[in-house]
mmCIF file of C-alpha atoms and ligand atoms in Angstrom:
data_model
loop_
_atom_site.group_PDB
_atom_site.id
_atom_site.type_symbol
_atom_site.label_atom_id
_atom_site.label_comp_id
_atom_site.label_asym_id
_atom_site.label_seq_id
_atom_site.Cartn_x
_atom_site.Cartn_y
_atom_site.Cartn_z
ATOM 1 C CA MET A 227 21.689 -11.564 -20.844
ATOM 2 C CA PRO A 228 22.710 -9.440 -17.821
ATOM 3 C CA LYS A 229 19.958 -8.958 -15.264
ATOM 4 C CA ARG A 230 18.256 -5.571 -15.286
ATOM 5 C CA GLN A 231 18.737 -3.540 -12.115
ATOM 6 C CA TYR A 232 15.586 -1.594 -11.467
ATOM 7 C CA LEU A 233 15.821 1.962 -10.046
ATOM 8 C CA LYS A 234 19.584 1.813 -10.481
ATOM 9 C CA ASN A 235 19.886 5.443 -11.533
ATOM 10 C CA ASN A 236 16.963 6.772 -9.591
ATOM 11 C CA ASP A 237 17.120 8.796 -6.356
ATOM 12 C CA LYS A 238 14.220 6.753 -5.071
ATOM 13 C CA LYS A 239 15.288 3.264 -4.149
ATOM 14 C CA ASN A 240 12.000 1.582 -3.303
ATOM 15 C CA ILE A 241 8.592 1.012 -4.825
ATOM 16 C CA CYS A 242 5.573 1.809 -2.687
ATOM 17 C CA LEU A 243 2.068 0.590 -3.483
ATOM 18 C CA VAL A 244 -0.830 2.633 -2.206
ATOM 19 C CA GLY A 245 -4.560 2.230 -2.537
ATOM 20 C CA PHE A 246 -7.737 1.619 -0.621
ATOM 21 C CA MET A 247 -8.229 -1.489 1.505
ATOM 22 C CA GLY A 248 -8.708 -4.502 -0.704
ATOM 23 C CA SER A 249 -7.274 -2.954 -3.851
ATOM 24 C CA GLY A 250 -4.727 -5.748 -4.210
ATOM 25 C CA LYS A 251 -1.554 -4.062 -2.909
ATOM 26 C CA THR A 252 -0.293 -7.277 -1.283
ATOM 27 C CA THR A 253 -0.943 -9.543 -4.257
ATOM 28 C CA VAL A 254 0.540 -7.120 -6.770
ATOM 29 C CA GLY A 255 3.429 -6.388 -4.393
ATOM 30 C CA LYS A 256 4.351 -10.044 -4.034
ATOM 31 C CA LEU A 257 4.297 -10.592 -7.795
ATOM 32 C CA LEU A 258 6.416 -7.509 -8.331
ATOM 33 C CA SER A 259 8.864 -8.534 -5.639
ATOM 34 C CA LYS A 260 9.499 -11.858 -7.393
ATOM 35 C CA SER A 261 9.818 -10.269 -10.756
ATOM 36 C CA LEU A 262 12.132 -7.399 -9.746
ATOM 37 C CA LYS A 263 14.040 -9.379 -7.098
ATOM 38 C CA PHE A 264 13.122 -6.710 -4.553
ATOM 39 C CA GLU A 265 12.133 -7.614 -0.998
ATOM 40 C CA PHE A 266 8.401 -7.529 -0.282
ATOM 41 C CA VAL A 267 7.524 -5.675 2.928
ATOM 42 C CA ASP A 268 4.031 -5.130 4.290
ATOM 43 C CA THR A 269 3.806 -2.495 7.038
ATOM 44 C CA ASP A 270 0.657 -4.000 8.605
ATOM 45 C CA GLU A 271 2.261 -7.427 8.739
ATOM 46 C CA LYS A 272 5.346 -5.986 10.476
ATOM 47 C CA ILE A 273 3.206 -4.069 12.972
ATOM 48 C CA GLU A 274 1.196 -7.202 13.796
ATOM 49 C CA LYS A 275 4.285 -9.354 14.269
ATOM 50 C CA GLU A 276 6.189 -6.843 16.361
ATOM 51 C CA ASN A 277 3.247 -6.070 18.625
ATOM 52 C CA PHE A 278 1.930 -9.657 18.805
ATOM 53 C CA MET A 279 -1.519 -8.317 17.910
ATOM 54 C CA LYS A 280 -3.826 -8.215 14.928
ATOM 55 C CA ILE A 281 -4.512 -4.737 13.468
ATOM 56 C CA LYS A 282 -8.185 -5.191 14.320
ATOM 57 C CA ASP A 283 -7.291 -5.720 18.009
ATOM 58 C CA ILE A 284 -4.884 -2.767 18.078
ATOM 59 C CA PHE A 285 -7.754 -0.582 16.829
ATOM 60 C CA GLU A 286 -10.163 -2.051 19.377
ATOM 61 C CA ASP A 287 -7.853 -1.945 22.406
ATOM 62 C CA PHE A 288 -5.810 1.201 21.801
ATOM 63 C CA GLY A 289 -7.693 3.205 19.155
ATOM 64 C CA GLU A 290 -6.908 4.338 15.636
ATOM 65 C CA SER A 291 -4.529 7.149 16.520
ATOM 66 C CA PHE A 292 -2.273 4.745 18.448
ATOM 67 C CA PHE A 293 -2.192 2.549 15.329
ATOM 68 C CA ARG A 294 -1.387 5.565 13.118
ATOM 69 C CA ASP A 295 1.652 6.359 15.270
ATOM 70 C CA LEU A 296 2.919 2.785 14.975
ATOM 71 C CA GLU A 297 2.332 2.981 11.238
ATOM 72 C CA THR A 298 4.315 6.217 10.823
ATOM 73 C CA LYS A 299 7.233 4.858 12.890
ATOM 74 C CA LYS A 300 7.328 1.746 10.730
ATOM 75 C CA ILE A 301 7.207 3.746 7.501
ATOM 76 C CA ILE A 302 10.078 5.999 8.609
ATOM 77 C CA GLU A 303 12.143 2.969 9.582
ATOM 78 C CA LEU A 304 11.476 1.002 6.390
ATOM 79 C CA ALA A 305 11.781 3.871 3.936
ATOM 80 C CA LYS A 306 15.495 4.139 4.755
ATOM 81 C CA ASN A 307 16.172 0.735 3.199
ATOM 82 C CA LYS A 308 16.632 -0.038 -0.488
ATOM 83 C CA ASN A 309 15.246 -2.392 -3.101
ATOM 84 C CA GLN A 310 11.940 -3.034 -1.394
ATOM 85 C CA ILE A 311 8.372 -3.256 -2.521
ATOM 86 C CA LEU A 312 6.526 -1.523 0.284
ATOM 87 C CA SER A 313 2.864 -2.337 0.652
ATOM 88 C CA ILE A 314 1.255 0.028 3.147
ATOM 89 C CA GLY A 315 -2.175 0.105 4.775
ATOM 90 C CA GLY A 316 -4.905 1.951 2.882
ATOM 91 C CA GLY A 317 -4.867 4.914 5.276
ATOM 92 C CA ALA A 318 -1.123 5.424 5.499
ATOM 93 C CA PHE A 319 -0.784 7.611 2.413
ATOM 94 C CA CYS A 320 -3.407 9.997 3.797
ATOM 95 C CA PHE A 321 -1.123 11.683 6.336
ATOM 96 C CA GLU A 322 1.263 14.394 5.163
ATOM 97 C CA ARG A 323 3.978 13.073 7.476
ATOM 98 C CA ASN A 324 3.888 9.695 5.714
ATOM 99 C CA ILE A 325 3.463 11.107 2.211
ATOM 100 C CA LYS A 326 6.631 13.156 2.667
ATOM 101 C CA VAL A 327 8.850 10.245 3.752
ATOM 102 C CA LEU A 328 7.384 7.877 1.203
ATOM 103 C CA LYS A 329 7.748 10.267 -1.719
ATOM 104 C CA GLU A 330 11.313 11.050 -0.747
ATOM 105 C CA ASN A 331 12.320 7.409 -0.696
ATOM 106 C CA CYS A 332 9.975 5.531 -2.998
ATOM 107 C CA LEU A 333 8.350 5.662 -6.373
ATOM 108 C CA VAL A 334 4.731 5.613 -5.337
ATOM 109 C CA PHE A 335 2.082 3.799 -7.410
ATOM 110 C CA TYR A 336 -1.603 4.215 -6.704
ATOM 111 C CA ILE A 337 -3.663 1.158 -7.582
ATOM 112 C CA ASN A 338 -6.882 2.893 -8.539
ATOM 113 C CA ILE A 339 -9.989 0.680 -8.514
ATOM 114 C CA PRO A 340 -13.624 1.827 -8.155
ATOM 115 C CA PHE A 341 -15.166 1.293 -4.718
ATOM 116 C CA ASP A 342 -17.887 -1.086 -5.928
ATOM 117 C CA GLU A 343 -15.339 -3.286 -7.592
ATOM 118 C CA ILE A 344 -13.304 -3.532 -4.392
ATOM 119 C CA VAL A 345 -16.359 -4.485 -2.348
ATOM 120 C CA SER A 346 -17.472 -7.119 -4.815
ATOM 121 C CA ARG A 347 -14.047 -8.762 -4.675
ATOM 122 C CA LEU A 348 -13.728 -8.953 -0.901
ATOM 123 C CA SER A 349 -15.083 -11.887 1.099
ATOM 124 C CA LYS A 350 -16.967 -11.369 4.373
ATOM 125 C CA ARG A 351 -13.893 -12.506 6.283
ATOM 126 C CA GLN A 352 -11.689 -10.016 4.478
ATOM 127 C CA LEU A 353 -14.153 -7.214 5.229
ATOM 128 C CA ASN A 354 -14.351 -8.266 8.890
ATOM 129 C CA LYS A 355 -10.671 -8.081 9.606
ATOM 130 C CA ARG A 356 -10.604 -4.458 8.418
ATOM 131 C CA PRO A 357 -12.106 -2.241 11.141
ATOM 132 C CA LEU A 358 -12.718 0.680 8.787
ATOM 133 C CA PHE A 359 -14.631 -1.549 6.393
ATOM 134 C CA HIS A 360 -17.336 -2.657 8.831
ATOM 135 C CA ASP A 361 -19.788 -0.003 7.705
ATOM 136 C CA LEU A 362 -19.986 0.114 3.903
ATOM 137 C CA GLU A 363 -21.482 3.586 3.720
ATOM 138 C CA LYS A 364 -18.737 5.050 5.912
ATOM 139 C CA ALA A 365 -16.102 3.111 3.993
ATOM 140 C CA GLU A 366 -17.317 4.632 0.729
ATOM 141 C CA GLU A 367 -17.135 8.119 2.237
ATOM 142 C CA LEU A 368 -13.589 7.384 3.345
ATOM 143 C CA PHE A 369 -12.747 6.096 -0.124
ATOM 144 C CA ASN A 370 -13.968 9.357 -1.679
ATOM 145 C CA LYS A 371 -12.118 11.536 0.858
ATOM 146 C CA ARG A 372 -8.888 9.658 0.326
ATOM 147 C CA GLN A 373 -8.754 10.242 -3.426
ATOM 148 C CA PHE A 374 -7.196 13.650 -2.759
ATOM 149 C CA TYR A 375 -4.206 11.973 -1.096
ATOM 150 C CA TYR A 376 -3.929 8.988 -3.419
ATOM 151 C CA GLN A 377 -3.702 11.388 -6.372
ATOM 152 C CA GLN A 378 -0.365 12.563 -4.989
ATOM 153 C CA ALA A 379 1.249 9.262 -5.948
ATOM 154 C CA ASP A 380 3.947 9.425 -8.631
ATOM 155 C CA PHE A 381 1.942 7.103 -10.901
ATOM 156 C CA ILE A 382 -1.774 6.438 -10.977
ATOM 157 C CA LEU A 383 -2.726 3.072 -12.413
ATOM 158 C CA ASN A 384 -6.176 2.506 -13.772
ATOM 159 C CA ALA A 385 -6.564 -0.962 -12.345
ATOM 160 C CA SER A 386 -10.277 -1.467 -12.928
ATOM 161 C CA ALA A 387 -11.089 -4.963 -14.232
ATOM 162 C CA LYS A 388 -7.415 -5.835 -14.457
ATOM 163 C CA THR A 389 -5.722 -8.867 -12.960
ATOM 164 C CA SER A 390 -2.856 -8.524 -10.491
ATOM 165 C CA ARG A 391 -0.496 -9.847 -13.159
ATOM 166 C CA GLU A 392 -1.604 -7.164 -15.580
ATOM 167 C CA ILE A 393 -1.070 -4.457 -12.965
ATOM 168 C CA LYS A 394 2.357 -5.861 -12.142
ATOM 169 C CA LYS A 395 3.239 -5.769 -15.835
ATOM 170 C CA GLU A 396 2.143 -2.136 -16.138
ATOM 171 C CA ILE A 397 4.339 -1.147 -13.207
ATOM 172 C CA LYS A 398 7.272 -3.036 -14.687
ATOM 173 C CA ASN A 399 6.797 -1.334 -18.043
ATOM 174 C CA ILE A 400 6.884 2.057 -16.361
ATOM 175 C CA LEU A 401 10.060 1.146 -14.469
ATOM 176 C CA ILE A 402 11.811 -0.083 -17.600
ATOM 177 C CA LYS A 403 11.266 3.277 -19.282
ATOM 178 C CA LEU A 404 12.648 5.331 -16.382
HETATM 179 C C1 LIG B 729 -6.555 0.708 6.902
HETATM 180 C C2 LIG B 729 -6.196 -0.284 6.024
HETATM 181 C C3 LIG B 729 -5.690 -1.599 6.467
HETATM 182 C C4 LIG B 729 -5.014 -1.452 7.833
HETATM 183 C C5 LIG B 729 -5.942 -0.819 8.806
HETATM 184 C C6 LIG B 729 -6.384 0.579 8.377
HETATM 185 C C7 LIG B 729 -7.095 1.975 6.360
HETATM 186 O O1 LIG B 729 -4.751 -2.111 5.526
HETATM 187 O O2 LIG B 729 -3.842 -0.697 7.735
HETATM 188 O O3 LIG B 729 -7.054 -1.664 8.965
HETATM 189 O O4 LIG B 729 -7.145 2.975 7.088
HETATM 190 O O5 LIG B 729 -7.474 1.975 5.170
HETATM 191 P P1 LIG B 729 -5.157 -2.669 4.056
HETATM 192 O O6 LIG B 729 -5.243 -1.486 3.140
HETATM 193 O O7 LIG B 729 -4.051 -3.570 3.702
HETATM 194 O O8 LIG B 729 -6.454 -3.365 4.212
#
């Protein structure tokens, strides 16, 4: 049977996964990348490698707005490519400048999971390496504020109580029907 070519007849040539910190973008993205034979690209990972620094240290040493500029530059650069699964940091889709580029070049999926469920799944170590997750009350406020932006995704997946494989399957089913 000939292999299916995803997004072949679509103007948008990439898939972008958005969602709050810890919503499983990386895990789902890697599964999807294998399944679709698209390259998996994580913007945070690229930023860390290219700057020889962990995100947490970039925040601490240079501040959040410096990080946001690096993030936007990376998104603009990557969005030009094709056949990628782009996993972006939880705050990236909350800036109009990023939303515009991403929506022009990617089909955007929001992995929607309730805040409490995210917290219960994350280990202490995972919470620690995310500077905006150090204070749970503030993180929940951020989560609520960000819903306005996340809702602008092309597809909103109700991912509550679902496994990463199930979410991957849902995305694939949507893509098949396009
Ligand atoms: C952030 C999310 C993080 C990382 C940075 C800021 C955010 O990525 O980009 O710590 O603002 O939500 P993950 O969503 O992969 O944790």
